[in-house]
Short mmCIF file of C-alpha atoms and ligand atoms in Angstrom, two decimals:
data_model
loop_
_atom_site.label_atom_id
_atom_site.label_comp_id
_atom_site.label_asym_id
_atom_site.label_seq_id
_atom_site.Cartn_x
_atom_site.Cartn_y
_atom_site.Cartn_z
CA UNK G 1 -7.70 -8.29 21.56
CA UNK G 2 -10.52 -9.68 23.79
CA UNK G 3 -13.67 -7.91 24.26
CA UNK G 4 -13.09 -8.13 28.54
CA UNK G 5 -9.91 -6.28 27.32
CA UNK G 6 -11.77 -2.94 25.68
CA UNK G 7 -13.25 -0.08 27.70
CA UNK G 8 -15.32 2.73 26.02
CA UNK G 9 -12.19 4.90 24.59
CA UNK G 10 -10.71 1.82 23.26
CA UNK G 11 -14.04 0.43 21.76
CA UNK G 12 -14.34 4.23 20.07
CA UNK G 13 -10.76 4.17 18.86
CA UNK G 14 -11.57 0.54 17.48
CA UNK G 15 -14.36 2.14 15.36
CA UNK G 16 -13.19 4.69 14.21
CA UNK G 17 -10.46 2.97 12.74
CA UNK G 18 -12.81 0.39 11.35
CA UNK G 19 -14.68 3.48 9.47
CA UNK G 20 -11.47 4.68 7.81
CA UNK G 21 -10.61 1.18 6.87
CA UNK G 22 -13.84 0.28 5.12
CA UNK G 23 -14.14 3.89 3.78
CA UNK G 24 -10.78 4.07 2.02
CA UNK G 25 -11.64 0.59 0.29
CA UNK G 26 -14.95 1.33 -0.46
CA UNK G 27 -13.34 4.58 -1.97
CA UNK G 28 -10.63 2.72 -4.05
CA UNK G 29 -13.26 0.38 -4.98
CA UNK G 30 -15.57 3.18 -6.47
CA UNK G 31 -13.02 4.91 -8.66
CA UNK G 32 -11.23 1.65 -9.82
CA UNK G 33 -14.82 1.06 -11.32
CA UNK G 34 -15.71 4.23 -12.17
CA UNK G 35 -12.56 4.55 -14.49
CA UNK G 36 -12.36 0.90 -15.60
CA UNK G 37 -15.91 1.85 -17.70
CA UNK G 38 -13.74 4.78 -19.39
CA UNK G 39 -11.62 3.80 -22.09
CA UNK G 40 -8.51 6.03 -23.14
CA UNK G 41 -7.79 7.99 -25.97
CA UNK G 42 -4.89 6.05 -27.18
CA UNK G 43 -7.01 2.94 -26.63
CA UNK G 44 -3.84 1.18 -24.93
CA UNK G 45 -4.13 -1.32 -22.76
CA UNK G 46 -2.25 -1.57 -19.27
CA UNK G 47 0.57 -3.62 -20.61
CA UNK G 48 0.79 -1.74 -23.34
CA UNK G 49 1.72 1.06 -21.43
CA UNK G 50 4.03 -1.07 -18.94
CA UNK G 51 6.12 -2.35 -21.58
CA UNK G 52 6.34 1.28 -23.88
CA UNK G 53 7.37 2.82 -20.20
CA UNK G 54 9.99 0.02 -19.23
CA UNK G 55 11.38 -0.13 -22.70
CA UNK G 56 11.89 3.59 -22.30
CA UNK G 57 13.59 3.46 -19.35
CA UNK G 58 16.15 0.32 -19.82
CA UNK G 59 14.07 -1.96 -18.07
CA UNK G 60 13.09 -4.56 -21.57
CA UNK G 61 14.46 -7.49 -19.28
CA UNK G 62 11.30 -6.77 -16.73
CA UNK G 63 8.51 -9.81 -17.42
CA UNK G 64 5.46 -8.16 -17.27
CA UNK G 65 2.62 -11.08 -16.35
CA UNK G 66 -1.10 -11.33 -15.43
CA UNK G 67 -1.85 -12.21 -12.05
CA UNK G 68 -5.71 -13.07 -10.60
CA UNK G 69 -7.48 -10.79 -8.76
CA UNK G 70 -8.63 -7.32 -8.55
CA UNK G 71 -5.83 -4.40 -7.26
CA UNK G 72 -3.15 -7.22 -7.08
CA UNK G 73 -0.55 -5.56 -8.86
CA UNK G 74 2.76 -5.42 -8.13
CA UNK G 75 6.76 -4.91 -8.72
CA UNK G 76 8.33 -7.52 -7.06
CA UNK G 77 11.95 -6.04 -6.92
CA UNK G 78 13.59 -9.85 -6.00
CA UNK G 79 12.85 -11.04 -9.65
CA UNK G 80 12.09 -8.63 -11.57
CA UNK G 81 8.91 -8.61 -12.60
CA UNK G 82 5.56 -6.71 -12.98
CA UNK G 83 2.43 -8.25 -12.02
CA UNK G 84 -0.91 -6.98 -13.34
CA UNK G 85 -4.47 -7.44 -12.20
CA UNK G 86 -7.05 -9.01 -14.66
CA UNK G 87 -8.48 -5.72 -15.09
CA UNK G 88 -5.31 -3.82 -15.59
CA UNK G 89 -3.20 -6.79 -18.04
CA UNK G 90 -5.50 -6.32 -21.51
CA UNK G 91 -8.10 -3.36 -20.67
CA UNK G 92 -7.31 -0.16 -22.46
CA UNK G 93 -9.26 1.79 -19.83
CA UNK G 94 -8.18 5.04 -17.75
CA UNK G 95 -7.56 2.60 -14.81
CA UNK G 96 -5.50 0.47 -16.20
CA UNK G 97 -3.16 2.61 -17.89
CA UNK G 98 -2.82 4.78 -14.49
CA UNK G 99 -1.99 1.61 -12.71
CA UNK G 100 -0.24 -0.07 -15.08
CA UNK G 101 2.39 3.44 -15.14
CA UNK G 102 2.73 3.12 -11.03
CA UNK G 103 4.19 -0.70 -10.92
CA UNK G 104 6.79 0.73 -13.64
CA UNK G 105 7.28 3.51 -11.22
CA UNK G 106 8.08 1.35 -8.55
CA UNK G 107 10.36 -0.50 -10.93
CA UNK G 108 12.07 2.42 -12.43
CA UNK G 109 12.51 3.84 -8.32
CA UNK G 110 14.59 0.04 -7.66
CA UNK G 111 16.68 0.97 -10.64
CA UNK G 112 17.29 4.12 -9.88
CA UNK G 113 17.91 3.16 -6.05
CA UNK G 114 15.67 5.33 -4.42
CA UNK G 115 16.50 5.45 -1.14
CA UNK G 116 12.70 5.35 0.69
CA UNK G 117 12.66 1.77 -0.97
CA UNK G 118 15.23 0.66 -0.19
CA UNK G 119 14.60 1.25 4.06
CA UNK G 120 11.16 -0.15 3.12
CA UNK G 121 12.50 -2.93 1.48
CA UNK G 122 15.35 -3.51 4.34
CA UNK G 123 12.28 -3.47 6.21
CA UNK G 124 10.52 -6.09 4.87
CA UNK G 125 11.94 -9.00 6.88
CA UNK G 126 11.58 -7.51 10.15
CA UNK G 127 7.58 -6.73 9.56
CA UNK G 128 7.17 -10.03 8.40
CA UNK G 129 7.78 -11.26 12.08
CA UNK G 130 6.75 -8.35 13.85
CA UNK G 131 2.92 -7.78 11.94
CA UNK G 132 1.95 -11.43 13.22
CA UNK G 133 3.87 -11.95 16.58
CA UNK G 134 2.71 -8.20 18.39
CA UNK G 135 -0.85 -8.66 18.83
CA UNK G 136 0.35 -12.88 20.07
CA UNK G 137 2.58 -11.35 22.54
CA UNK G 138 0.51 -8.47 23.67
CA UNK G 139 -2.04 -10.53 24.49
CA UNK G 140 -0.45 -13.20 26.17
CA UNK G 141 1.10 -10.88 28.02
CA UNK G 142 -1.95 -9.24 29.14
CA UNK G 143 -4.12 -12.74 29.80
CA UNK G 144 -0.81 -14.04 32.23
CA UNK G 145 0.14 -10.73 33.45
CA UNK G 146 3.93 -10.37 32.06
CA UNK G 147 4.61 -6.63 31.26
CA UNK G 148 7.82 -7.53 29.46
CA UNK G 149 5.49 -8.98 26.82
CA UNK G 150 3.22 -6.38 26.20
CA UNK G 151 6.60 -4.18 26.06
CA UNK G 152 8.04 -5.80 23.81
CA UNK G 153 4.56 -6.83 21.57
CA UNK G 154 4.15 -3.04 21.32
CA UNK G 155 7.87 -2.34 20.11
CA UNK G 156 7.52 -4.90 17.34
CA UNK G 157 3.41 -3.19 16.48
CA UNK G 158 5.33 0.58 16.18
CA UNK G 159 8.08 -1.87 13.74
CA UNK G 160 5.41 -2.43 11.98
CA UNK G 161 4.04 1.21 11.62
CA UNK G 162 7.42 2.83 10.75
CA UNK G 163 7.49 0.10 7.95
CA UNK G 164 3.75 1.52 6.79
CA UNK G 165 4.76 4.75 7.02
CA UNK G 166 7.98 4.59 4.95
CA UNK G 167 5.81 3.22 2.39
CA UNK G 168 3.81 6.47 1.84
CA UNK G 169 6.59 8.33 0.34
CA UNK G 170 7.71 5.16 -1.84
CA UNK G 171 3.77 5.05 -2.89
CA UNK G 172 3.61 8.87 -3.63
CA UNK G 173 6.53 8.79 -5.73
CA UNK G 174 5.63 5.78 -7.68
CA UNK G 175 2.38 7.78 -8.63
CA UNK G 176 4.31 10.66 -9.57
CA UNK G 177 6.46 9.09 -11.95
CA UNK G 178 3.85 7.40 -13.56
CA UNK G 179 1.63 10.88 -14.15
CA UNK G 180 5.67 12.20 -15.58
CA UNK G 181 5.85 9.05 -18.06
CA UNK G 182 2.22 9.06 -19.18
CA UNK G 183 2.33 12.77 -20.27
CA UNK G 184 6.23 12.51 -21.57
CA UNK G 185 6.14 9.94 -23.61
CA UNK G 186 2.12 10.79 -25.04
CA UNK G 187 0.41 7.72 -23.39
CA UNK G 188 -2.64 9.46 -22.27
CA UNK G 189 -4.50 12.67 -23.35
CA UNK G 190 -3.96 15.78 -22.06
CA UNK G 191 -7.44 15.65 -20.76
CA UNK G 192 -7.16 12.27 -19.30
CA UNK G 193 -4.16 13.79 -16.78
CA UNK G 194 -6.25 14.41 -13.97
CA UNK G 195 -8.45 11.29 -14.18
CA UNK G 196 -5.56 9.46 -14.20
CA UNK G 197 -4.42 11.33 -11.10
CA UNK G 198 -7.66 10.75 -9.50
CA UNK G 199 -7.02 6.94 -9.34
CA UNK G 200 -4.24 7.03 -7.72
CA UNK G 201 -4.64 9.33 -5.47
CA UNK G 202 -7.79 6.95 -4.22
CA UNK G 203 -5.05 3.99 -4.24
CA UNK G 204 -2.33 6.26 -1.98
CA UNK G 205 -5.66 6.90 0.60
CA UNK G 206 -5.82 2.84 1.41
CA UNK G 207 -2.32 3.33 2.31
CA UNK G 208 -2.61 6.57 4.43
CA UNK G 209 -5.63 4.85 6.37
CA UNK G 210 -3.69 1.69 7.08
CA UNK G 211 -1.12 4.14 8.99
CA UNK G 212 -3.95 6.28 10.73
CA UNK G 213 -5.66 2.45 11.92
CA UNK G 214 -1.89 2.01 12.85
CA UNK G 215 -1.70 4.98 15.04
CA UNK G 216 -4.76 4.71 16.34
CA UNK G 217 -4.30 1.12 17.63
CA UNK G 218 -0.83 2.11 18.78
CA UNK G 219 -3.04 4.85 21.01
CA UNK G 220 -5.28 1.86 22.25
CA UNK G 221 -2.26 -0.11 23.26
CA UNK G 222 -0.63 2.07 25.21
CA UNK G 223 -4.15 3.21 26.93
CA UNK G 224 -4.42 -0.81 27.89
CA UNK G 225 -0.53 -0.82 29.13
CA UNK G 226 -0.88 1.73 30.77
CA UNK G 227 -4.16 0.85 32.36
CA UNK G 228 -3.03 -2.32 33.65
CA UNK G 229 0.13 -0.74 35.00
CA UNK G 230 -1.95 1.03 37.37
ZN1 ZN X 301 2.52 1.08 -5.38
#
């Protein structure tokens, strides 16, 4: 969106958002490190713990593998597999372990067919359109003055929200399960519980800000629609 586009509300809204954005990483950030320095009791590392959960649940055909980066793990549903961060893979700290038990609860929700993940993953093909063509046709519509555009641009932005916000409850209950498993089957300390629940909980935030930056650009959009309707 072009600065000749903004006026003051939608420059504050624009902050704001920005704020809650780099706060929520900078909070993920803090506690990922925080808890990487603490080992656990059980000195396991995080695929350790992926496989002993999987196993336990009927999931031994999962590949668990090491992928680069830093909070780039994932279940990818499609093939079956569990991707783990280089700090997650062979670290046997509190961070690990805690992440390492949400990708299994993600993979333990697709084989149980949880229904919130299965609309999110329904969902998937229709966001991967909509997140990069709404801003392109809101702002073509705005620069040649076709309404139609911007109508339609903002129908295929608030596609794109629903999608982020049927991800909270997948993300919530992924967490959930993995607190359940890491207690039930004696992965962590009993004193470890909340620290484990601490990281996350930070990890759930960077979703619930990407839906409040959502909401609040949704607010920004229809301020300029309806501005230039007048
Ligand atoms: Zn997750």
């Amino acid at each position: 969106m072009p600065l000749y586009y903004q006026n003051s509300s939608s420059m504050l809204l624009m902050l704001i958002g920005f704020i809650i954005s780099l706060a929520s990483q900078l909070y993920i950030k803090a506690v990922f490190k925080k808890y990487s320095e603490v080992g656990n009791k059980n000195n396991l590392s995080g695929l350790e713990v992926a496989r002993r959960i999987l196993d336990r649940n009927n999931l031994g055909e999962i590949n668990i593998f090491q992928v680069r980066g830093s909070l780039t793990d994932h279940y990818n549903p499609t093939n079956k597999t569990l991707g783990l961060s280089e700090s997650v893979y062979g670290l046997r700290s509190i961070a690990a372990v805690a992440v390492a038990a949400h990708e299994c609860g993600h993979a333990i929700q697709h084989e149980k067919g949880y229904i919130p993940l299965k609309i999110r993953s329904a969902l998937v093909p229709v966001v991967q359109i909509s997140s990069s063509s709404s801003w392109y046709l809101i702002l073509i519509g705005m620069i040649m003055s076709i309404p139609k555009f911007v109508d339609i641009g903002i129908l295929l932005f608030v596609a794109t929200l629903v999608f982020q916000i049927v991800t909270l409850p997948v993300e919530f209950d992924a967490s959930h399960r993995a607190i359940v498993k890491l207690e039930e089957y004696g992965l962590i300390d009993q004193g470890e519980v909340n620290s484990c629940r601490s990281v996350l909980i930070a990890a759930a935030l960077t979703y619930v800000a990407a839906v409040a930056v959502s909401m609040l650009n949704l607010l920004r959009l229809l301020g300029l629609r309806n501005r230039d309707e007048r």
